[in-house]
Amino acid sequence: MNKITIIAPYSKFAQEFHKVAQGRQAVSYLEGEPLEQFEFDIQVQYDQNILKELKLSGDVIIARGYSAVLLRNQNPDIPVVEVSILPNDIIRCIHECKQRFGARTIVFPGTEGIIAHANYLSALLDVEIELIEMPHTMGKETERAFSKIKAKNFVLIGGRPICKLAEQVGYDYVLIESGYEAMYRALVEAQRIAYFGRKEKEKSQSIHTILNTYVDGIIALDRNNRIIQFNLMAEKMLQQREALVLGQPFEEVFHQEDFCSLCLCNRNFSDELIRYHQNLLVVGKIGVFLENHQVGSVITLQYASRLQEVEGKIRNKINEREHTAQYRFYDILGDSPIMQQTLQAAHRFSATDSSILIVGKSGTGKELFAQSIHNASKRRKCPFLALNCAAIPENLLESELFGYVEGAFTGAVKGGKPGLIELAHRGTLFLDEISELPLNLQGRLLRVLQEKEIRRLGGDKTIRVDIRVISATNRDLLAWVAQGRFREDLYYRLDVLKLELPALRERREDIPILVQRFMESFALKMGVLKASLSAEQLAALQRLPWNGNVRELRNVCERLTVLSQDGDIPQELFLQLIQEKQASTQATPPEQPAKRRNKEISREEVSRLLEQGMSRINIAIALGIDRSTLWRKMKLWQLE
């Protein structure tokens, strides 16, 4: 609701203005805008001493003559619309003078504009008028102006203050009244100012609210580098009150030379580092332009420490998005009876929250099953984290699993780092090649499974965790338990539910399905025609032993897609591939059922096998040791 305050110089003015206001209230102010409702506060008053004491409010003030001048000076924050004296009002007043006082000289005191109207009407109406320019306020100057009247027998025409003064000194007078047209014009102008003033206030309040809820400090300067906006965050950063700095020159508020030089330089910039008192700030500046002319600038302030914190949170969020399981059961291909039985068992396991041990040869898809079980479980909306226990050196594995606090060891990042167990809270932790987990960490993992809590490396705070552990191995863990290489209590904690994955040679009838899917996938990725295999070629693939299982088959399909020509695979290339696979199978030593003790391995044995051209993986298999153990021994013996 817009409020308009009307200061009426006489009672009839108030009554007439009320009628004008009622008629105007029913008129929509702007086409296409909703009907604006206005509240009118009409007060009858002309005495300047009383007006000085009035506490007026509202969006606009309407007044006349001396009152308008006084109120405009007294209320600089509230627009004052003056009810003008129009020629029609003067004519009506002159006509009344003739009727009441005959052909007497009319003395017309007033402002420059009113005198101009009266002077024009004097000749037009054949009336003798003496014009006196009056001051804008009542007082001694007004009395001195009266003393300059030349006419002997005259009638004064003026507003309420003039008429009151004339009455006190015994002059005849006629009150000049405002007509409908003058009131209507003033009201239209007041409504226009109130309407746009309210819109401007709403916009200003919106901007003020936005600035004060912004996490950065904002300072806006005008073309003369005076502060016109200063939000709450800027108050906090710079230890200044908005009420005290608004309207002040920037350099008079802030006295730190390097800070002022940076903020008032004639260039736009971003991400400039500067220390203001005890705070390290990141400062930016951009110019504000209107019609290609700079009319001000905006300075932004950020705590450098907050930027680092935000960067850390973003990294954590990115990590959270990466900690997801991609595969589901429909991604696992296979119609063979043994594969269907395995899938049915995995579906049943996903409905529970028990630990699962997945056993299978390398390349059978252990992680594929682990992800599918997670995505079918009640934990599917929570993190899935995977760790290959053989891929990380023993000295880093503990911090990777359990995390660490700041200062736990040389090189520890500031603030510490959560481990995978902590990050997997409420989700699933997949531990591949669990057999390679060192004995000392097996005990710590057992405690996690028993107590559902961890303690970061170097820390003394206990952190509760709720995780499901799915582990996988291609070893005979019971044999390792018998050899003392794997803790029996941990084994039975992990082996609550066992899922045994069949080797590819145990489900050869699935090979055509797998080949078709792999060929289609690689052809789409490479942008070539899908390679087609003949029945004889598929049969040849089914006869291979596939020691590398599905992973090996996938690699073969990728190679065939690359070698194909317009979708056809040359027979000679296919036969060459088959021969290579058969030769590599014969050259690969069989996997030993149990590993040898580290003390039984000699430098000479490893050197001899290296000289024969065997790969590290095949050497580890031949010697019956872990790959990680072999790599550590080779580094120790300088055989790399």
XYZ file of C-alpha atoms in Angstrom:
640
model
C 0.000 0.000 0.000
C 1.402 3.396 -1.062
C 0.841 6.251 1.382
C 0.340 9.856 0.254
C 0.279 12.620 2.856
C -1.655 15.806 1.924
C -1.052 19.050 3.804
C -4.185 21.137 3.128
C -3.885 24.936 3.688
C -7.637 25.247 4.444
C -10.609 22.978 5.208
C -12.327 23.325 1.840
C -9.064 22.245 0.151
C -9.130 19.041 2.215
C -12.749 18.329 1.301
C -12.213 18.955 -2.414
C -9.005 16.917 -2.474
C -10.783 14.007 -0.821
C -13.305 13.977 -3.694
C -10.513 14.094 -6.271
C -8.708 11.241 -4.487
C -11.826 9.045 -4.423
C -12.295 9.433 -8.175
C -8.638 8.843 -8.897
C -8.495 5.747 -6.662
C -10.701 3.790 -9.078
C -8.383 4.440 -12.046
C -5.679 1.886 -12.947
C -2.414 3.782 -12.874
C -0.484 2.004 -15.634
C -1.841 -0.089 -18.467
C -1.055 -3.730 -17.889
C -0.306 -3.157 -14.195
C -2.638 -4.230 -11.366
C -4.792 -1.558 -9.693
C -2.638 0.351 -7.221
C -4.283 1.160 -3.896
C -3.216 4.343 -2.121
C -3.670 5.353 1.495
C -4.354 9.098 1.945
C -3.465 11.023 5.104
C -5.030 14.519 4.803
C -4.043 17.100 7.405
C -5.271 20.698 7.471
C -2.357 22.904 8.462
C -0.543 25.969 7.171
C 1.254 27.387 10.229
C 4.959 27.057 9.550
C 5.896 26.732 13.213
C 3.554 23.754 13.597
C 4.661 22.226 10.291
C 8.260 22.250 11.516
C 7.269 19.979 14.402
C 5.274 17.467 12.340
C 6.780 13.973 11.947
C 5.558 13.039 8.511
C 5.842 9.663 6.828
C 4.709 8.137 3.570
C 5.879 7.718 0.022
C 4.939 11.244 -1.192
C 3.806 14.552 0.344
C 1.389 16.897 -1.440
C 1.395 20.537 -0.315
C 0.906 24.066 -1.667
C 2.937 27.262 -1.727
C 4.984 28.076 1.367
C 4.127 24.739 2.986
C 5.556 22.821 0.000
C 8.822 24.774 0.176
C 9.152 24.205 3.927
C 8.332 20.490 3.789
C 10.698 19.922 0.901
C 13.561 21.323 2.958
C 12.515 19.455 6.104
C 11.999 16.027 4.498
C 14.758 15.500 1.916
C 14.067 11.722 1.820
C 10.353 12.114 0.937
C 9.336 13.588 -2.455
C 7.107 16.690 -2.175
C 4.647 17.449 -4.986
C 3.456 21.051 -5.085
C -0.143 21.913 -5.996
C 0.478 24.647 -8.571
C -1.550 27.864 -8.856
C -3.021 27.677 -12.350
C -4.367 30.607 -14.440
C -7.922 29.292 -13.922
C -7.450 29.616 -10.151
C -6.233 33.218 -10.527
C -9.154 34.138 -12.825
C -11.666 32.765 -10.334
C -10.016 34.793 -7.559
C -10.003 38.043 -9.600
C -13.676 37.533 -10.412
C -14.452 37.173 -6.678
C -12.495 40.411 -5.928
C -14.592 42.368 -8.435
C -17.816 41.005 -6.976
C -16.872 41.743 -3.361
C -14.766 44.909 -3.572
C -15.523 46.500 -6.953
C -12.854 48.085 -9.138
C -10.106 48.261 -6.521
C -6.437 47.643 -7.206
C -5.489 44.039 -6.687
C -2.166 43.389 -4.978
C -0.850 40.037 -5.967
C 2.072 38.786 -3.817
C 3.603 35.486 -4.936
C 6.431 33.560 -6.434
C 7.952 34.233 -9.835
C 5.745 31.669 -11.610
C 2.479 32.973 -10.098
C 3.455 36.580 -10.877
C 4.025 35.638 -14.532
C 0.474 34.235 -14.762
C -1.035 37.287 -13.020
C 0.862 39.775 -15.171
C -0.505 38.137 -18.328
C -4.077 38.160 -16.969
C -3.901 41.836 -15.957
C -3.962 43.008 -19.565
C -6.295 40.231 -20.694
C -9.005 41.004 -18.101
C -8.465 44.783 -17.957
C -7.754 44.711 -14.239
C -5.229 46.853 -12.373
C -2.869 44.463 -10.588
C 0.180 45.324 -8.501
C 2.639 42.456 -8.345
C 4.950 41.836 -5.376
C 7.495 39.032 -5.342
C 7.459 37.377 -1.923
C 10.121 35.333 -0.102
C 9.685 31.553 0.129
C 9.156 31.625 3.908
C 6.975 33.720 6.170
C 8.632 36.153 8.581
C 10.118 39.654 8.755
C 10.939 39.612 5.032
C 7.248 39.107 4.258
C 6.300 42.116 6.396
C 8.931 44.254 4.636
C 7.504 43.157 1.276
C 4.029 44.357 2.401
C 5.489 47.766 3.266
C 6.430 48.266 -0.399
C 2.818 48.183 -1.627
C 2.172 51.411 -3.637
C -1.585 51.247 -4.088
C -3.716 53.155 -1.535
C -6.981 51.267 -1.802
C -6.230 47.634 -2.593
C -7.235 44.055 -2.061
C -4.690 41.273 -1.367
C -4.934 37.953 -3.150
C -2.834 35.121 -1.710
C -2.554 31.794 0.013
C -3.570 31.043 3.587
C -0.404 32.411 5.280
C -0.614 35.688 3.278
C -4.305 36.096 4.051
C -3.677 35.444 7.755
C -0.986 38.157 7.815
C -3.273 40.570 5.888
C -6.010 39.944 8.450
C -3.602 40.811 11.270
C -2.639 44.209 9.748
C -6.203 45.075 8.596
C -5.925 44.582 4.825
C -8.801 43.268 2.751
C -7.975 39.956 1.133
C -9.294 37.084 -0.960
C -7.971 33.550 -0.450
C -6.790 32.011 -3.693
C -8.159 28.498 -3.875
C -6.952 25.539 -5.881
C -9.390 24.070 -8.337
C -10.059 20.505 -9.408
C -7.529 20.619 -12.251
C -4.593 21.656 -10.036
C -5.465 19.039 -7.421
C -5.884 16.357 -10.069
C -2.519 17.167 -11.633
C -0.790 17.060 -8.250
C -2.432 13.742 -7.368
C -1.472 12.126 -10.698
C 2.118 13.239 -10.230
C 2.157 12.015 -6.616
C 0.796 8.623 -7.653
C 3.395 8.338 -10.389
C 6.222 9.190 -7.990
C 4.841 6.852 -5.298
C 4.430 3.982 -7.756
C 7.915 4.169 -9.222
C 9.400 5.079 -5.856
C 7.949 1.923 -4.328
C 9.226 -0.165 -7.257
C 12.668 1.363 -6.781
C 12.549 0.640 -3.034
C 11.559 -2.971 -3.711
C 14.403 -3.362 -6.193
C 16.843 -1.705 -3.794
C 15.694 -3.951 -0.936
C 16.076 -7.043 -3.137
C 19.618 -6.023 -4.059
C 20.407 -5.251 -0.414
C 19.087 -8.648 0.676
C 21.031 -10.464 -2.047
C 24.246 -8.673 -1.124
C 23.821 -9.400 2.582
C 23.185 -13.105 2.022
C 26.179 -13.407 -0.298
C 29.118 -15.318 1.125
C 31.659 -12.829 -0.296
C 32.312 -9.257 0.760
C 30.857 -6.733 -1.720
C 31.737 -3.037 -1.964
C 30.138 -0.857 -4.676
C 31.662 2.511 -5.557
C 30.237 5.387 -7.618
C 32.135 7.297 -10.297
C 33.867 9.359 -7.570
C 34.906 6.274 -5.581
C 32.362 6.927 -2.869
C 30.940 3.838 -1.172
C 27.307 3.189 -2.173
C 26.985 -0.493 -1.163
C 28.686 -2.328 1.692
C 27.334 -5.751 2.619
C 27.449 -7.644 5.915
C 30.364 -9.854 4.883
C 32.408 -6.764 3.964
C 31.612 -5.400 7.438
C 32.950 -8.600 8.997
C 36.077 -8.796 6.833
C 37.081 -5.133 7.061
C 35.735 -4.333 10.554
C 33.674 -1.344 9.370
C 30.005 -0.463 9.873
C 27.873 0.043 6.771
C 26.071 3.034 8.311
C 29.393 4.795 8.901
C 30.981 4.197 5.485
C 28.088 4.755 3.044
C 28.648 7.936 1.068
C 32.261 8.230 2.220
C 35.271 8.278 -0.130
C 36.956 4.867 -0.149
C 40.431 6.247 0.611
C 39.131 8.129 3.659
C 37.664 4.946 5.174
C 40.517 2.528 4.442
C 44.016 3.764 5.155
C 46.115 0.688 4.344
C 48.073 1.926 1.345
C 48.497 -1.324 -0.620
C 44.805 -2.207 -0.141
C 43.636 1.229 -1.366
C 46.022 1.197 -4.313
C 44.738 -2.193 -5.420
C 41.024 -1.413 -5.024
C 41.212 2.029 -6.693
C 43.451 1.119 -9.624
C 42.095 1.744 -13.139
C 41.795 -1.875 -14.244
C 39.611 -4.910 -13.779
C 41.173 -7.893 -12.038
C 40.363 -11.069 -10.136
C 42.015 -13.367 -7.594
C 44.547 -10.839 -6.299
C 45.962 -11.907 -2.928
C 46.482 -9.223 -0.271
C 46.758 -9.213 3.498
C 44.416 -6.785 5.214
C 45.383 -6.585 8.885
C 45.368 -10.252 9.994
C 43.293 -11.671 7.126
C 44.580 -12.971 3.808
C 41.990 -11.858 1.250
C 41.344 -12.658 -2.397
C 40.248 -9.407 -4.062
C 38.516 -8.819 -7.402
C 37.281 -5.673 -9.149
C 35.054 -4.989 -12.154
C 33.814 -1.719 -13.625
C 30.135 -0.733 -13.898
C 29.297 0.814 -17.275
C 26.301 2.762 -18.573
C 26.201 3.559 -22.293
C 29.942 2.862 -22.603
C 30.775 5.237 -19.755
C 32.076 3.928 -16.433
C 29.784 5.039 -13.627
C 31.316 3.023 -10.805
C 32.920 -0.261 -9.821
C 32.309 -3.352 -7.690
C 34.951 -4.857 -5.402
C 34.654 -8.476 -4.217
C 36.413 -9.906 -1.175
C 36.915 -13.544 -0.172
C 38.800 -15.217 2.641
C 41.666 -17.185 1.103
C 41.119 -19.854 3.750
C 37.476 -20.228 2.722
C 38.471 -20.781 -0.917
C 40.782 -23.567 0.199
C 37.959 -25.063 2.274
C 35.522 -24.899 -0.649
C 38.096 -26.479 -2.949
C 38.466 -29.339 -0.452
C 34.700 -29.839 -0.279
C 34.446 -29.891 -4.070
C 37.153 -32.548 -4.223
C 35.304 -34.583 -1.626
C 32.073 -34.282 -3.601
C 33.854 -35.372 -6.756
C 35.272 -38.335 -4.846
C 31.781 -39.183 -3.594
C 30.511 -39.261 -7.158
C 33.432 -41.523 -8.110
C 32.627 -43.923 -5.265
C 29.775 -45.552 -7.129
C 29.216 -49.003 -8.518
C 28.672 -48.984 -12.283
C 27.612 -52.556 -13.019
C 24.366 -54.443 -12.369
C 23.325 -58.054 -12.770
C 21.964 -57.436 -16.275
C 25.525 -56.528 -17.341
C 26.661 -60.073 -16.550
C 26.258 -62.312 -19.612
C 25.793 -66.042 -19.571
C 22.994 -68.562 -20.204
C 24.882 -71.655 -19.122
C 23.391 -73.590 -16.172
C 26.418 -72.985 -13.964
C 26.323 -69.253 -14.666
C 22.594 -69.040 -13.966
C 23.097 -70.847 -10.655
C 25.873 -68.399 -9.742
C 23.682 -65.396 -10.618
C 20.786 -66.782 -8.555
C 23.086 -67.203 -5.550
C 24.441 -63.664 -5.983
C 20.868 -62.268 -6.115
C 20.064 -64.011 -2.835
C 23.268 -62.726 -1.219
C 22.441 -59.111 -2.219
C 19.294 -59.230 -0.060
C 21.381 -59.819 3.079
C 23.920 -57.657 4.888
C 26.421 -60.451 5.583
C 30.050 -60.495 4.457
C 30.666 -62.224 1.128
C 33.786 -63.983 -0.115
C 33.954 -64.210 -3.905
C 36.301 -66.953 -5.110
C 37.352 -67.257 -8.719
C 40.266 -67.354 -11.110
C 41.709 -64.095 -12.403
C 39.474 -62.562 -15.093
C 36.217 -64.267 -14.064
C 34.548 -60.984 -13.101
C 34.827 -60.818 -9.314
C 34.484 -57.026 -9.124
C 31.649 -57.146 -11.663
C 29.730 -59.403 -9.277
C 30.672 -57.270 -6.250
C 29.305 -54.107 -7.879
C 26.148 -55.886 -9.006
C 25.510 -57.213 -5.491
C 25.958 -53.699 -4.073
C 23.566 -52.159 -6.616
C 20.927 -54.781 -5.800
C 21.284 -54.313 -2.028
C 19.698 -51.819 0.362
C 23.063 -49.994 0.392
C 22.882 -49.131 -3.321
C 22.435 -45.364 -2.691
C 25.556 -45.280 -0.513
C 29.263 -45.425 -1.507
C 30.965 -48.384 -3.142
C 34.742 -48.383 -2.685
C 37.173 -50.935 -4.059
C 40.761 -51.679 -3.118
C 43.156 -54.181 -4.656
C 45.243 -55.333 -1.702
C 48.084 -56.471 -3.986
C 48.335 -53.208 -5.908
C 49.460 -50.945 -3.040
C 52.780 -51.235 -1.161
C 52.432 -52.539 2.377
C 53.671 -49.291 3.959
C 50.883 -47.312 2.231
C 48.122 -49.861 2.562
C 47.387 -49.081 6.222
C 46.864 -45.341 5.640
C 44.835 -46.074 2.516
C 42.461 -48.334 4.435
C 42.255 -46.557 7.793
C 43.197 -42.970 6.950
C 45.415 -40.756 9.074
C 45.389 -37.576 11.132
C 47.428 -34.466 10.450
C 51.096 -34.986 11.351
C 50.781 -38.767 11.552
C 53.862 -39.150 9.365
C 56.129 -37.155 7.080
C 54.179 -36.042 4.040
C 50.735 -36.358 5.650
C 48.398 -33.788 4.132
C 47.133 -30.920 6.280
C 43.941 -31.834 8.071
C 44.525 -35.560 7.621
C 42.679 -37.868 5.260
C 39.854 -40.372 5.712
C 40.548 -43.961 4.745
C 38.486 -46.133 2.428
C 36.732 -47.835 5.349
C 35.581 -44.460 6.671
C 34.517 -43.275 3.206
C 32.500 -46.455 2.689
C 30.298 -45.676 5.716
C 26.770 -47.066 5.152
C 27.965 -48.559 1.870
C 30.116 -51.421 0.601
C 33.883 -51.975 0.751
C 35.245 -54.399 -1.851
C 38.657 -55.872 -1.023
C 40.107 -57.643 -4.048
C 43.005 -60.089 -3.645
C 42.333 -60.195 0.088
C 44.988 -62.913 0.425
C 47.681 -60.254 -0.079
C 46.607 -58.252 2.989
C 49.540 -58.241 5.465
C 48.995 -60.086 8.741
C 49.212 -56.947 10.896
C 46.442 -55.301 8.868
C 44.359 -58.470 8.966
C 44.046 -57.969 12.715
C 42.943 -54.360 12.306
C 40.398 -55.325 9.643
C 39.059 -58.049 11.959
C 38.475 -55.435 14.669
C 36.548 -53.267 12.193
C 34.286 -56.179 11.339
C 33.772 -57.059 15.009
C 33.504 -53.635 16.655
C 32.224 -51.531 13.713
C 34.722 -48.787 14.505
C 38.086 -47.533 13.299
C 40.858 -45.272 14.470
C 42.869 -43.250 11.982
C 46.615 -43.734 11.804
C 48.199 -41.499 14.455
C 44.850 -40.584 15.977
C 43.157 -41.370 19.271
C 39.565 -40.742 18.206
C 37.279 -43.711 17.562
C 35.020 -43.395 14.507
C 31.921 -45.549 14.162
C 31.428 -47.136 10.734
C 28.661 -49.178 9.157
C 30.002 -51.068 6.155
C 29.457 -54.320 4.322
C 32.646 -56.059 3.242
C 32.812 -58.071 0.036
C 36.208 -59.686 -0.443
C 37.605 -61.619 -3.370
C 40.481 -63.975 -3.971
C 41.884 -66.397 -6.516
C 43.714 -68.328 -3.806
C 42.776 -71.231 -1.539
C 42.463 -69.211 1.661
C 41.984 -72.289 3.838
C 45.384 -73.570 2.671
C 46.834 -70.174 3.548
C 45.234 -70.387 6.977
C 46.876 -73.798 7.484
C 50.242 -72.275 6.525
C 49.764 -69.394 9.000
C 49.670 -66.813 6.213
C 46.050 -65.778 6.789
C 44.234 -65.343 10.081
C 41.673 -68.039 10.731
C 39.350 -65.710 12.685
C 39.361 -63.167 9.842
C 38.742 -65.912 7.285
C 35.536 -66.989 9.012
C 34.465 -63.358 9.348
C 34.852 -62.890 5.595
C 33.552 -66.289 4.505
C 30.012 -65.955 5.836
C 28.618 -66.265 2.320
C 30.807 -67.759 -0.403
C 30.244 -67.121 -4.082
C 32.349 -69.306 -6.388
C 32.655 -67.972 -9.946
C 33.121 -70.539 -12.724
C 36.086 -70.306 -15.026
C 35.295 -69.590 -18.670
C 36.299 -73.124 -19.709
C 33.557 -74.410 -17.363
C 30.897 -72.529 -19.329
C 32.119 -72.639 -22.921
C 28.521 -72.370 -24.213
C 28.554 -68.698 -23.069
C 31.502 -67.786 -25.307
C 29.374 -66.925 -28.427
C 27.200 -64.569 -26.356
C 30.245 -62.869 -24.855
C 31.975 -62.575 -28.223
C 28.913 -60.950 -29.802
C 28.592 -58.371 -27.003
C 32.322 -57.556 -26.984
C 32.446 -57.238 -30.786
C 29.471 -54.880 -30.804
C 30.925 -52.756 -28.021
C 34.374 -52.404 -29.621
C 32.931 -51.728 -33.083
C 30.770 -48.915 -31.671
C 33.703 -47.454 -29.759
C 36.035 -47.564 -32.779
C 33.420 -46.458 -35.304
C 33.836 -49.510 -37.532
C 31.615 -52.341 -38.762
C 31.059 -55.132 -36.266
C 33.371 -58.048 -36.978
C 31.568 -61.315 -37.705
C 32.930 -64.722 -36.815
C 32.022 -67.890 -38.665
C 30.712 -70.953 -36.857
C 34.117 -72.632 -37.336
C 35.920 -69.650 -35.853
C 33.569 -69.563 -32.828
C 34.131 -73.281 -32.327
C 37.897 -72.720 -32.401
C 37.550 -70.050 -29.708
C 35.464 -72.392 -27.578
C 38.223 -75.023 -27.702
C 40.876 -72.713 -26.206
C 41.659 -73.201 -22.458
C 41.184 -69.503 -21.578
C 43.500 -69.324 -18.602
C 42.778 -65.555 -18.509
C 39.034 -66.258 -18.525
C 36.574 -63.512 -19.626
C 39.240 -60.805 -19.446
C 41.385 -62.734 -21.916
C 38.407 -63.319 -24.214
C 37.597 -59.623 -24.150
C 41.159 -58.741 -25.173
C 40.964 -61.220 -28.061
C 37.705 -59.660 -29.270
C 39.264 -56.203 -29.181
C 42.192 -57.439 -31.269
C 39.872 -59.125 -33.796
C 37.858 -55.883 -34.147
C 41.040 -53.933 -34.890
C 42.232 -56.544 -37.454
C 38.877 -56.938 -39.205
C 38.422 -55.511 -42.686
C 34.927 -54.159 -43.389
C 33.525 -56.542 -40.793
C 35.348 -59.653 -42.048
C 38.241 -61.298 -40.231
C 40.880 -62.778 -42.545
C 41.241 -66.469 -41.836
C 45.053 -66.354 -41.811
C 45.034 -63.661 -39.130
C 42.523 -65.628 -37.071
C 44.601 -68.817 -37.286
C 47.715 -66.877 -36.292
C 45.906 -65.592 -33.219
C 44.746 -69.085 -32.271
C 48.285 -70.436 -32.586
C 49.660 -67.635 -30.410
C 47.081 -68.406 -27.732
C 47.880 -72.099 -27.778
C 51.616 -71.382 -27.541
C 51.221 -68.954 -24.638
C 49.078 -71.491 -22.788
C 51.790 -74.126 -23.081
C 54.515 -71.675 -21.998
C 52.609 -70.563 -18.911
C 53.590 -72.660 -15.897
C 50.729 -74.136 -13.931
C 49.641 -72.275 -10.809
C 50.917 -73.867 -7.641
C 48.309 -74.867 -5.074
C 50.216 -73.263 -2.228
C 52.923 -70.636 -1.958
C 56.446 -71.218 -0.750
C 57.992 -69.494 2.205
C 59.892 -66.303 1.355
C 63.094 -67.697 2.842
C 63.110 -70.503 0.240
C 63.374 -68.006 -2.649
C 66.879 -67.194 -3.800
C 68.280 -64.389 -5.939
C 69.749 -66.987 -8.300
C 66.347 -68.565 -8.985
C 64.806 -65.226 -9.903
C 67.790 -64.228 -12.060
C 67.635 -67.523 -13.954
C 63.941 -67.146 -14.740
C 64.447 -63.530 -15.841
C 67.183 -64.660 -18.233
C 64.754 -67.164 -19.724
C 62.487 -64.236 -20.660
C 59.665 -64.999 -18.257
C 57.417 -62.155 -17.111
C 57.222 -61.155 -13.458
C 53.718 -62.554 -13.126
C 54.774 -65.957 -14.493
C 57.855 -65.940 -12.263
C 55.685 -65.302 -9.194
C 53.388 -68.170 -10.228
C 56.305 -70.484 -10.904
C 57.877 -69.749 -7.517
C 54.535 -69.861 -5.695
C 54.898 -66.378 -4.171
C 52.911 -63.148 -4.196
C 53.663 -60.674 -6.941
C 54.137 -57.923 -4.349
C 56.647 -60.164 -2.531
C 58.527 -60.811 -5.779
C 58.700 -57.084 -6.583
C 60.028 -56.263 -3.117
C 62.666 -59.012 -3.404
C 63.731 -57.826 -6.875
C 64.063 -54.265 -5.623
C 66.123 -55.491 -2.667
C 68.343 -57.582 -4.965
C 68.514 -54.768 -7.563
C 67.151 -57.018 -10.307
C 64.781 -54.400 -11.766
